Amino acid sequence: AGLLIRAMLNAAKSDGEIDAQEQAKIAEHLGDDISPEEVAFVRQEMESPLDFDTFIASVPQGMEQQVYLMSLMGIDLDSQAEAQYLDRLAKSMNIDQNSVNQIHAQLGVPALYA
């Protein structure tokens, strides 16, 4: 669960800030039944700088598409920085462009690749 929370938070950080809308999305995915330890983990992750390489190294084989999906769910894809982050994320986890666009279609957001 920590990995998927980190995926959402890192994507939200990719444009330099976690805005109120992104915070609301993340809180919605966490639900109301989170422990004080989980709240502390989320706060710590929100405040820590984005460390892309360490994050990628922590993704277990077979979870790449789920991590990408959660990353996309954590943001409003409304900036070039976010699009560049998602492109880098997909390429770093060896997710092909067709699969990326399918994930976007599944969530009803614009395709990343033309």
Tab-separated table of N, CA, C and O in Angstrom:
chain	number	residue	atom	x	y	z
A	1	ALA	N	0.826	-1.197	0.000
A	1	ALA	CA	0.000	0.000	0.000
A	1	ALA	C	0.870	1.260	0.000
A	1	ALA	O	0.541	2.239	-0.639
A	2	GLY	N	1.975	1.205	0.723
A	2	GLY	CA	2.864	2.364	0.779
A	2	GLY	C	3.409	2.739	-0.582
A	2	GLY	O	3.509	3.917	-0.916
A	3	LEU	N	3.735	1.730	-1.383
A	3	LEU	CA	4.242	1.978	-2.728
A	3	LEU	C	3.208	2.704	-3.577
A	3	LEU	O	3.527	3.655	-4.290
A	4	LEU	N	1.952	2.285	-3.490
A	4	LEU	CA	0.902	2.894	-4.310
A	4	LEU	C	0.572	4.303	-3.840
A	4	LEU	O	0.282	5.184	-4.646
A	5	ILE	N	0.644	4.526	-2.531
A	5	ILE	CA	0.459	5.889	-2.003
A	5	ILE	C	1.601	6.771	-2.498
A	5	ILE	O	1.384	7.890	-2.954
A	6	ARG	N	2.822	6.241	-2.433
A	6	ARG	CA	3.985	6.987	-2.930
A	6	ARG	C	3.824	7.305	-4.414
A	6	ARG	O	4.199	8.387	-4.870
A	7	ALA	N	3.259	6.362	-5.176
A	7	ALA	CA	3.047	6.589	-6.610
A	7	ALA	C	2.158	7.802	-6.834
A	7	ALA	O	2.468	8.664	-7.663
A	8	MET	N	1.056	7.876	-6.102
A	8	MET	CA	0.150	9.026	-6.246
A	8	MET	C	0.827	10.320	-5.821
A	8	MET	O	0.721	11.339	-6.502
A	9	LEU	N	1.509	10.288	-4.688
A	9	LEU	CA	2.143	11.495	-4.168
A	9	LEU	C	3.272	11.979	-5.073
A	9	LEU	O	3.405	13.178	-5.317
A	10	ASN	N	4.080	11.055	-5.583
A	10	ASN	CA	5.166	11.462	-6.468
A	10	ASN	C	4.633	12.097	-7.744
A	10	ASN	O	5.179	13.089	-8.222
A	11	ALA	N	3.583	11.537	-8.299
A	11	ALA	CA	2.990	12.130	-9.500
A	11	ALA	C	2.461	13.532	-9.187
A	11	ALA	O	2.650	14.459	-9.978
A	12	ALA	N	1.831	13.663	-8.030
A	12	ALA	CA	1.298	14.980	-7.643
A	12	ALA	C	2.423	15.993	-7.444
A	12	ALA	O	2.259	17.179	-7.733
A	13	LYS	N	3.585	15.539	-6.981
A	13	LYS	CA	4.740	16.425	-6.769
A	13	LYS	C	5.419	16.816	-8.079
A	13	LYS	O	6.203	17.756	-8.113
A	14	SER	N	5.147	16.099	-9.143
A	14	SER	CA	5.923	16.244	-10.379
A	14	SER	C	5.882	17.634	-10.992
A	14	SER	O	6.785	18.005	-11.732
A	15	ASP	N	4.856	18.412	-10.686
A	15	ASP	CA	4.790	19.772	-11.234
A	15	ASP	C	5.216	20.822	-10.212
A	15	ASP	O	5.021	22.008	-10.424
A	16	GLY	N	5.796	20.365	-9.119
A	16	GLY	CA	6.338	21.294	-8.137
A	16	GLY	C	5.476	21.518	-6.918
A	16	GLY	O	5.948	22.072	-5.926
A	17	GLU	N	4.212	21.115	-6.958
A	17	GLU	CA	3.353	21.287	-5.791
A	17	GLU	C	2.196	20.294	-5.834
A	17	GLU	O	1.791	19.839	-6.899
A	18	ILE	N	1.715	19.958	-4.658
A	18	ILE	CA	0.517	19.131	-4.547
A	18	ILE	C	-0.623	20.094	-4.266
A	18	ILE	O	-0.751	20.604	-3.160
A	19	ASP	N	-1.421	20.379	-5.308
A	19	ASP	CA	-2.485	21.371	-5.137
A	19	ASP	C	-3.675	20.774	-4.385
A	19	ASP	O	-3.736	19.575	-4.115
A	20	ALA	N	-4.628	21.628	-4.041
A	20	ALA	CA	-5.774	21.216	-3.234
A	20	ALA	C	-6.586	20.104	-3.915
A	20	ALA	O	-7.049	19.168	-3.252
A	21	GLN	N	-6.744	20.188	-5.224
A	21	GLN	CA	-7.505	19.176	-5.958
A	21	GLN	C	-6.792	17.822	-5.901
A	21	GLN	O	-7.420	16.789	-5.719
A	22	GLU	N	-5.477	17.837	-6.042
A	22	GLU	CA	-4.705	16.598	-5.959
A	22	GLU	C	-4.744	16.033	-4.540
A	22	GLU	O	-4.878	14.822	-4.355
A	23	GLN	N	-4.658	16.900	-3.543
A	23	GLN	CA	-4.756	16.446	-2.155
A	23	GLN	C	-6.104	15.780	-1.904
A	23	GLN	O	-6.177	14.744	-1.240
A	24	ALA	N	-7.173	16.358	-2.460
A	24	ALA	CA	-8.506	15.786	-2.290
A	24	ALA	C	-8.603	14.412	-2.953
A	24	ALA	O	-9.185	13.479	-2.390
A	25	LYS	N	-8.028	14.274	-4.146
A	25	LYS	CA	-8.027	12.979	-4.840
A	25	LYS	C	-7.304	11.918	-4.021
A	25	LYS	O	-7.765	10.797	-3.877
A	26	ILE	N	-6.159	12.289	-3.495
A	26	ILE	CA	-5.360	11.345	-2.713
A	26	ILE	C	-6.111	10.956	-1.449
A	26	ILE	O	-6.197	9.776	-1.105
A	27	ALA	N	-6.690	11.932	-0.765
A	27	ALA	CA	-7.456	11.649	0.452
A	27	ALA	C	-8.636	10.734	0.154
A	27	ALA	O	-8.943	9.827	0.938
A	28	GLU	N	-9.283	10.942	-0.982
A	28	GLU	CA	-10.413	10.098	-1.382
A	28	GLU	C	-9.971	8.646	-1.548
A	28	GLU	O	-10.660	7.725	-1.119
A	29	HIS	N	-8.816	8.440	-2.142
A	29	HIS	CA	-8.311	7.080	-2.350
A	29	HIS	C	-7.865	6.429	-1.050
A	29	HIS	O	-7.910	5.209	-0.927
A	30	LEU	N	-7.448	7.238	-0.079
A	30	LEU	CA	-7.020	6.694	1.203
A	30	LEU	C	-8.207	6.282	2.063
A	30	LEU	O	-8.098	5.368	2.869
A	31	GLY	N	-9.326	6.979	1.904
A	31	GLY	CA	-10.517	6.656	2.680
A	31	GLY	C	-10.470	7.249	4.081
A	31	GLY	O	-9.542	7.969	4.451
A	32	ASP	N	-11.479	6.916	4.870
A	32	ASP	CA	-11.622	7.484	6.212
A	32	ASP	C	-11.019	6.606	7.300
A	32	ASP	O	-10.893	7.023	8.439
A	33	ASP	N	-10.694	5.379	6.966
A	33	ASP	CA	-10.253	4.416	7.973
A	33	ASP	C	-8.735	4.280	8.040
A	33	ASP	O	-8.215	3.184	8.239
A	34	ILE	N	-8.023	5.397	7.918
A	34	ILE	CA	-6.564	5.296	7.971
A	34	ILE	C	-6.080	5.561	9.394
A	34	ILE	O	-6.657	6.363	10.124
A	35	SER	N	-5.033	4.859	9.763
A	35	SER	CA	-4.486	4.955	11.116
A	35	SER	C	-3.637	6.218	11.266
A	35	SER	O	-3.203	6.803	10.268
A	36	PRO	N	-3.359	6.604	12.499
A	36	PRO	CA	-2.468	7.754	12.712
A	36	PRO	C	-1.085	7.534	12.079
A	36	PRO	O	-0.479	8.484	11.578
A	37	GLU	N	-0.607	6.284	12.071
A	37	GLU	CA	0.685	5.980	11.447
A	37	GLU	C	0.619	6.225	9.940
A	37	GLU	O	1.572	6.734	9.347
A	38	GLU	N	-0.488	5.847	9.339
A	38	GLU	CA	-0.655	6.063	7.899
A	38	GLU	C	-0.752	7.546	7.577
A	38	GLU	O	-0.180	8.001	6.583
A	39	VAL	N	-1.446	8.307	8.410
A	39	VAL	CA	-1.535	9.758	8.222
A	39	VAL	C	-0.141	10.371	8.310
A	39	VAL	O	0.240	11.209	7.486
A	40	ALA	N	0.649	9.924	9.282
A	40	ALA	CA	2.015	10.432	9.439
A	40	ALA	C	2.872	10.075	8.224
A	40	ALA	O	3.654	10.902	7.742
A	41	PHE	N	2.698	8.860	7.691
A	41	PHE	CA	3.439	8.437	6.503
A	41	PHE	C	3.108	9.333	5.316
A	41	PHE	O	4.000	9.799	4.607
A	42	VAL	N	1.820	9.601	5.115
A	42	VAL	CA	1.390	10.445	3.998
A	42	VAL	C	1.944	11.855	4.153
A	42	VAL	O	2.459	12.437	3.198
A	43	ARG	N	1.870	12.404	5.342
A	43	ARG	CA	2.412	13.753	5.580
A	43	ARG	C	3.910	13.803	5.284
A	43	ARG	O	4.400	14.729	4.641
A	44	GLN	N	4.629	12.791	5.769
A	44	GLN	CA	6.077	12.740	5.537
A	44	GLN	C	6.368	12.650	4.049
A	44	GLN	O	7.251	13.342	3.535
A	45	GLU	N	5.630	11.815	3.323
A	45	GLU	CA	5.839	11.662	1.884
A	45	GLU	C	5.491	12.949	1.136
A	45	GLU	O	6.156	13.299	0.164
A	46	MET	N	4.449	13.656	1.571
A	46	MET	CA	4.065	14.915	0.922
A	46	MET	C	5.161	15.958	1.066
A	46	MET	O	5.391	16.748	0.161
A	47	GLU	N	5.824	15.954	2.214
A	47	GLU	CA	6.830	16.973	2.497
A	47	GLU	C	8.206	16.635	1.942
A	47	GLU	O	9.027	17.525	1.765
A	48	SER	N	8.456	15.360	1.666
A	48	SER	CA	9.791	14.980	1.192
A	48	SER	C	9.913	15.262	-0.305
A	48	SER	O	8.936	15.207	-1.042
A	49	PRO	N	11.137	15.564	-0.753
A	49	PRO	CA	11.326	15.850	-2.176
A	49	PRO	C	11.142	14.587	-3.025
A	49	PRO	O	11.297	13.468	-2.540
A	50	LEU	N	10.810	14.795	-4.259
A	50	LEU	CA	10.635	13.703	-5.205
A	50	LEU	C	11.994	13.066	-5.498
A	50	LEU	O	12.928	13.747	-5.902
A	51	ASP	N	12.114	11.766	-5.257
A	51	ASP	CA	13.331	11.013	-5.552
A	51	ASP	C	12.947	9.922	-6.551
A	51	ASP	O	12.657	8.787	-6.182
A	52	PHE	N	12.921	10.295	-7.807
A	52	PHE	CA	12.423	9.428	-8.872
A	52	PHE	C	13.175	8.106	-8.950
A	52	PHE	O	12.567	7.036	-8.998
A	53	ASP	N	14.493	8.159	-8.961
A	53	ASP	CA	15.287	6.946	-9.152
A	53	ASP	C	15.084	5.938	-8.017
A	53	ASP	O	14.957	4.734	-8.263
A	54	THR	N	15.041	6.416	-6.788
A	54	THR	CA	14.801	5.527	-5.652
A	54	THR	C	13.404	4.926	-5.733
A	54	THR	O	13.213	3.735	-5.455
A	55	PHE	N	12.439	5.731	-6.131
A	55	PHE	CA	11.074	5.227	-6.273
A	55	PHE	C	11.015	4.123	-7.321
A	55	PHE	O	10.470	3.046	-7.070
A	56	ILE	N	11.576	4.362	-8.488
A	56	ILE	CA	11.556	3.362	-9.562
A	56	ILE	C	12.221	2.070	-9.095
A	56	ILE	O	11.729	0.972	-9.359
A	57	ALA	N	13.321	2.194	-8.384
A	57	ALA	CA	14.040	1.008	-7.894
A	57	ALA	C	13.205	0.209	-6.893
A	57	ALA	O	13.417	-0.997	-6.724
A	58	SER	N	12.220	0.852	-6.262
A	58	SER	CA	11.393	0.176	-5.251
A	58	SER	C	10.180	-0.540	-5.840
A	58	SER	O	9.480	-1.251	-5.119
A	59	VAL	N	9.935	-0.379	-7.140
A	59	VAL	CA	8.755	-0.988	-7.767
A	59	VAL	C	9.046	-2.460	-8.081
A	59	VAL	O	9.924	-2.759	-8.883
A	60	PRO	N	8.307	-3.378	-7.437
A	60	PRO	CA	8.529	-4.804	-7.717
A	60	PRO	C	8.099	-5.164	-9.132
A	60	PRO	O	7.144	-4.587	-9.673
A	61	GLN	N	8.805	-6.116	-9.715
A	61	GLN	CA	8.452	-6.586	-11.048
A	61	GLN	C	7.012	-7.098	-11.025
A	61	GLN	O	6.598	-7.785	-10.105
A	62	GLY	N	6.263	-6.711	-12.045
A	62	GLY	CA	4.860	-7.111	-12.150
A	62	GLY	C	3.885	-6.065	-11.637
A	62	GLY	O	2.676	-6.180	-11.849
A	63	MET	N	4.382	-5.041	-10.952
A	63	MET	CA	3.488	-3.996	-10.416
A	63	MET	C	3.570	-2.700	-11.209
A	63	MET	O	2.948	-1.706	-10.841
A	64	GLU	N	4.309	-2.710	-12.304
A	64	GLU	CA	4.557	-1.478	-13.048
A	64	GLU	C	3.273	-0.797	-13.511
A	64	GLU	O	3.104	0.411	-13.326
A	65	GLN	N	2.363	-1.551	-14.118
A	65	GLN	CA	1.141	-0.918	-14.627
A	65	GLN	C	0.244	-0.429	-13.499
A	65	GLN	O	-0.386	0.617	-13.624
A	66	GLN	N	0.213	-1.146	-12.387
A	66	GLN	CA	-0.579	-0.695	-11.244
A	66	GLN	C	0.004	0.592	-10.665
A	66	GLN	O	-0.728	1.514	-10.302
A	67	VAL	N	1.325	0.672	-10.595
A	67	VAL	CA	1.986	1.888	-10.110
A	67	VAL	C	1.688	3.050	-11.052
A	67	VAL	O	1.382	4.162	-10.609
A	68	TYR	N	1.743	2.799	-12.354
A	68	TYR	CA	1.427	3.855	-13.323
A	68	TYR	C	-0.023	4.310	-13.155
A	68	TYR	O	-0.309	5.509	-13.118
A	69	LEU	N	-0.940	3.359	-13.029
A	69	LEU	CA	-2.359	3.672	-12.858
A	69	LEU	C	-2.577	4.542	-11.619
A	69	LEU	O	-3.259	5.567	-11.678
A	70	MET	N	-1.974	4.164	-10.503
A	70	MET	CA	-2.144	4.944	-9.273
A	70	MET	C	-1.511	6.327	-9.407
A	70	MET	O	-2.040	7.301	-8.875
A	71	SER	N	-0.404	6.398	-10.122
A	71	SER	CA	0.227	7.706	-10.362
A	71	SER	C	-0.722	8.617	-11.119
A	71	SER	O	-0.905	9.785	-10.772
A	72	LEU	N	-1.334	8.070	-12.145
A	72	LEU	CA	-2.275	8.848	-12.955
A	72	LEU	C	-3.505	9.240	-12.147
A	72	LEU	O	-4.029	10.346	-12.293
A	73	MET	N	-3.948	8.342	-11.254
A	73	MET	CA	-5.123	8.640	-10.429
A	73	MET	C	-4.855	9.762	-9.429
A	73	MET	O	-5.788	10.426	-8.980
A	74	GLY	N	-3.585	9.994	-9.089
A	74	GLY	CA	-3.248	10.998	-8.087
A	74	GLY	C	-3.152	12.415	-8.602
A	74	GLY	O	-2.941	13.334	-7.820
A	75	ILE	N	-3.303	12.595	-9.906
A	75	ILE	CA	-3.121	13.936	-10.473
A	75	ILE	C	-4.270	14.314	-11.398
A	75	ILE	O	-5.052	13.477	-11.813
A	76	ASP	N	-4.308	15.611	-11.712
A	76	ASP	CA	-5.097	16.120	-12.830
A	76	ASP	C	-4.060	16.386	-13.903
A	76	ASP	O	-3.216	17.256	-13.735
A	77	LEU	N	-4.093	15.625	-14.960
A	77	LEU	CA	-3.073	15.756	-16.005
A	77	LEU	C	-3.307	17.071	-16.741
A	77	LEU	O	-3.954	17.131	-17.769
A	78	ASP	N	-2.746	18.146	-16.143
A	78	ASP	CA	-3.023	19.479	-16.669
A	78	ASP	C	-1.767	20.332	-16.834
A	78	ASP	O	-1.852	21.546	-16.952
A	79	SER	N	-0.613	19.686	-16.830
A	79	SER	CA	0.610	20.458	-17.030
A	79	SER	C	1.617	19.637	-17.824
A	79	SER	O	1.589	18.408	-17.817
A	80	GLN	N	2.511	20.343	-18.482
A	80	GLN	CA	3.577	19.690	-19.241
A	80	GLN	C	4.479	18.890	-18.311
A	80	GLN	O	4.930	17.808	-18.650
A	81	ALA	N	4.733	19.425	-17.110
A	81	ALA	CA	5.594	18.730	-16.144
A	81	ALA	C	4.999	17.380	-15.755
A	81	ALA	O	5.723	16.380	-15.640
A	82	GLU	N	3.683	17.334	-15.563
A	82	GLU	CA	3.033	16.064	-15.221
A	82	GLU	C	3.097	15.083	-16.388
A	82	GLU	O	3.370	13.895	-16.192
A	83	ALA	N	2.881	15.564	-17.598
A	83	ALA	CA	2.970	14.699	-18.784
A	83	ALA	C	4.386	14.158	-18.938
A	83	ALA	O	4.578	12.966	-19.230
A	84	GLN	N	5.382	14.995	-18.712
A	84	GLN	CA	6.776	14.555	-18.811
A	84	GLN	C	7.099	13.529	-17.723
A	84	GLN	O	7.810	12.553	-17.971
A	85	TYR	N	6.561	13.744	-16.529
A	85	TYR	CA	6.774	12.784	-15.444
A	85	TYR	C	6.178	11.426	-15.820
A	85	TYR	O	6.821	10.386	-15.648
A	86	LEU	N	4.944	11.430	-16.322
A	86	LEU	CA	4.300	10.173	-16.691
A	86	LEU	C	5.046	9.465	-17.808
A	86	LEU	O	5.184	8.237	-17.800
A	87	ASP	N	5.551	10.230	-18.768
A	87	ASP	CA	6.351	9.652	-19.852
A	87	ASP	C	7.610	9.005	-19.283
A	87	ASP	O	7.946	7.861	-19.615
A	88	ARG	N	8.296	9.707	-18.419
A	88	ARG	CA	9.520	9.174	-17.796
A	88	ARG	C	9.208	7.940	-16.956
A	88	ARG	O	9.959	6.957	-16.978
A	89	LEU	N	8.103	7.993	-16.229
A	89	LEU	CA	7.681	6.861	-15.401
A	89	LEU	C	7.429	5.633	-16.267
A	89	LEU	O	7.939	4.552	-15.986
A	90	ALA	N	6.653	5.817	-17.329
A	90	ALA	CA	6.336	4.697	-18.217
A	90	ALA	C	7.604	4.110	-18.828
A	90	ALA	O	7.792	2.886	-18.842
A	91	LYS	N	8.465	4.965	-19.324
A	91	LYS	CA	9.699	4.488	-19.960
A	91	LYS	C	10.611	3.797	-18.953
A	91	LYS	O	11.222	2.772	-19.263
A	92	SER	N	10.692	4.321	-17.743
A	92	SER	CA	11.553	3.730	-16.719
A	92	SER	C	11.059	2.358	-16.272
A	92	SER	O	11.851	1.527	-15.829
A	93	MET	N	9.758	2.139	-16.388
A	93	MET	CA	9.191	0.851	-15.990
A	93	MET	C	8.890	-0.038	-17.202
A	93	MET	O	8.235	-1.058	-17.071
A	94	ASN	N	9.378	0.385	-18.382
A	94	ASN	CA	9.213	-0.386	-19.624
A	94	ASN	C	7.753	-0.688	-19.965
A	94	ASN	O	7.419	-1.792	-20.377
A	95	ILE	N	6.895	0.321	-19.797
A	95	ILE	CA	5.495	0.196	-20.203
A	95	ILE	C	5.380	0.829	-21.585
A	95	ILE	O	5.726	1.997	-21.763
A	96	ASP	N	4.913	0.057	-22.553
A	96	ASP	CA	4.851	0.566	-23.921
A	96	ASP	C	3.757	1.627	-24.068
A	96	ASP	O	2.836	1.708	-23.263
A	97	GLN	N	3.879	2.430	-25.125
A	97	GLN	CA	2.964	3.558	-25.339
A	97	GLN	C	1.510	3.112	-25.474
A	97	GLN	O	0.609	3.776	-24.962
A	98	ASN	N	1.271	1.997	-26.135
A	98	ASN	CA	-0.086	1.501	-26.295
A	98	ASN	C	-0.706	1.161	-24.935
A	98	ASN	O	-1.858	1.504	-24.660
A	99	SER	N	0.066	0.512	-24.073
A	99	SER	CA	-0.432	0.165	-22.736
A	99	SER	C	-0.706	1.423	-21.911
A	99	SER	O	-1.698	1.489	-21.179
A	100	VAL	N	0.180	2.417	-22.034
A	100	VAL	CA	-0.033	3.688	-21.331
A	100	VAL	C	-1.347	4.319	-21.780
A	100	VAL	O	-2.169	4.723	-20.957
A	101	ASN	N	-1.558	4.396	-23.087
A	101	ASN	CA	-2.794	4.992	-23.598
A	101	ASN	C	-4.020	4.197	-23.166
A	101	ASN	O	-5.081	4.781	-22.921
A	102	GLN	N	-3.894	2.882	-23.047
A	102	GLN	CA	-5.017	2.066	-22.565
A	102	GLN	C	-5.350	2.391	-21.111
A	102	GLN	O	-6.527	2.458	-20.742
A	103	ILE	N	-4.323	2.602	-20.294
A	103	ILE	CA	-4.549	2.987	-18.897
A	103	ILE	C	-5.254	4.341	-18.845
A	103	ILE	O	-6.203	4.535	-18.080
A	104	HIS	N	-4.828	5.267	-19.684
A	104	HIS	CA	-5.467	6.585	-19.729
A	104	HIS	C	-6.930	6.452	-20.146
A	104	HIS	O	-7.800	7.100	-19.562
A	105	ALA	N	-7.197	5.624	-21.156
A	105	ALA	CA	-8.571	5.419	-21.618
A	105	ALA	C	-9.426	4.804	-20.514
A	105	ALA	O	-10.582	5.180	-20.319
A	106	GLN	N	-8.848	3.877	-19.770
A	106	GLN	CA	-9.547	3.222	-18.656
A	106	GLN	C	-9.998	4.247	-17.627
A	106	GLN	O	-11.083	4.105	-17.046
A	107	LEU	N	-9.201	5.286	-17.415
A	107	LEU	CA	-9.536	6.321	-16.438
A	107	LEU	C	-10.270	7.508	-17.053
A	107	LEU	O	-10.623	8.440	-16.353
A	108	GLY	N	-10.445	7.474	-18.368
A	108	GLY	CA	-11.159	8.557	-19.029
A	108	GLY	C	-10.386	9.857	-19.099
A	108	GLY	O	-10.980	10.935	-19.064
A	109	VAL	N	-9.058	9.758	-19.180
A	109	VAL	CA	-8.229	10.956	-19.327
A	109	VAL	C	-7.546	10.929	-20.681
A	109	VAL	O	-7.397	9.857	-21.281
A	110	PRO	N	-7.130	12.078	-21.188
A	110	PRO	CA	-6.513	12.121	-22.516
A	110	PRO	C	-5.297	11.211	-22.613
A	110	PRO	O	-4.546	11.046	-21.651
A	111	ALA	N	-5.106	10.636	-23.794
A	111	ALA	CA	-3.957	9.773	-24.062
A	111	ALA	C	-2.670	10.574	-23.896
A	111	ALA	O	-2.627	11.766	-24.202
A	112	LEU	N	-1.623	9.916	-23.479
A	112	LEU	CA	-0.327	10.565	-23.332
A	112	LEU	C	0.400	10.608	-24.672
A	112	LEU	O	1.124	11.546	-24.952
A	113	TYR	N	0.189	9.585	-25.488
A	113	TYR	CA	0.892	9.482	-26.771
A	113	TYR	C	-0.098	9.560	-27.937
A	113	TYR	O	-1.146	8.933	-27.901
A	114	ALA	N	0.303	10.306	-28.975
A	114	ALA	CA	-0.552	10.457	-30.147
A	114	ALA	C	-0.424	9.245	-31.048
A	114	ALA	O	0.518	8.525	-31.048
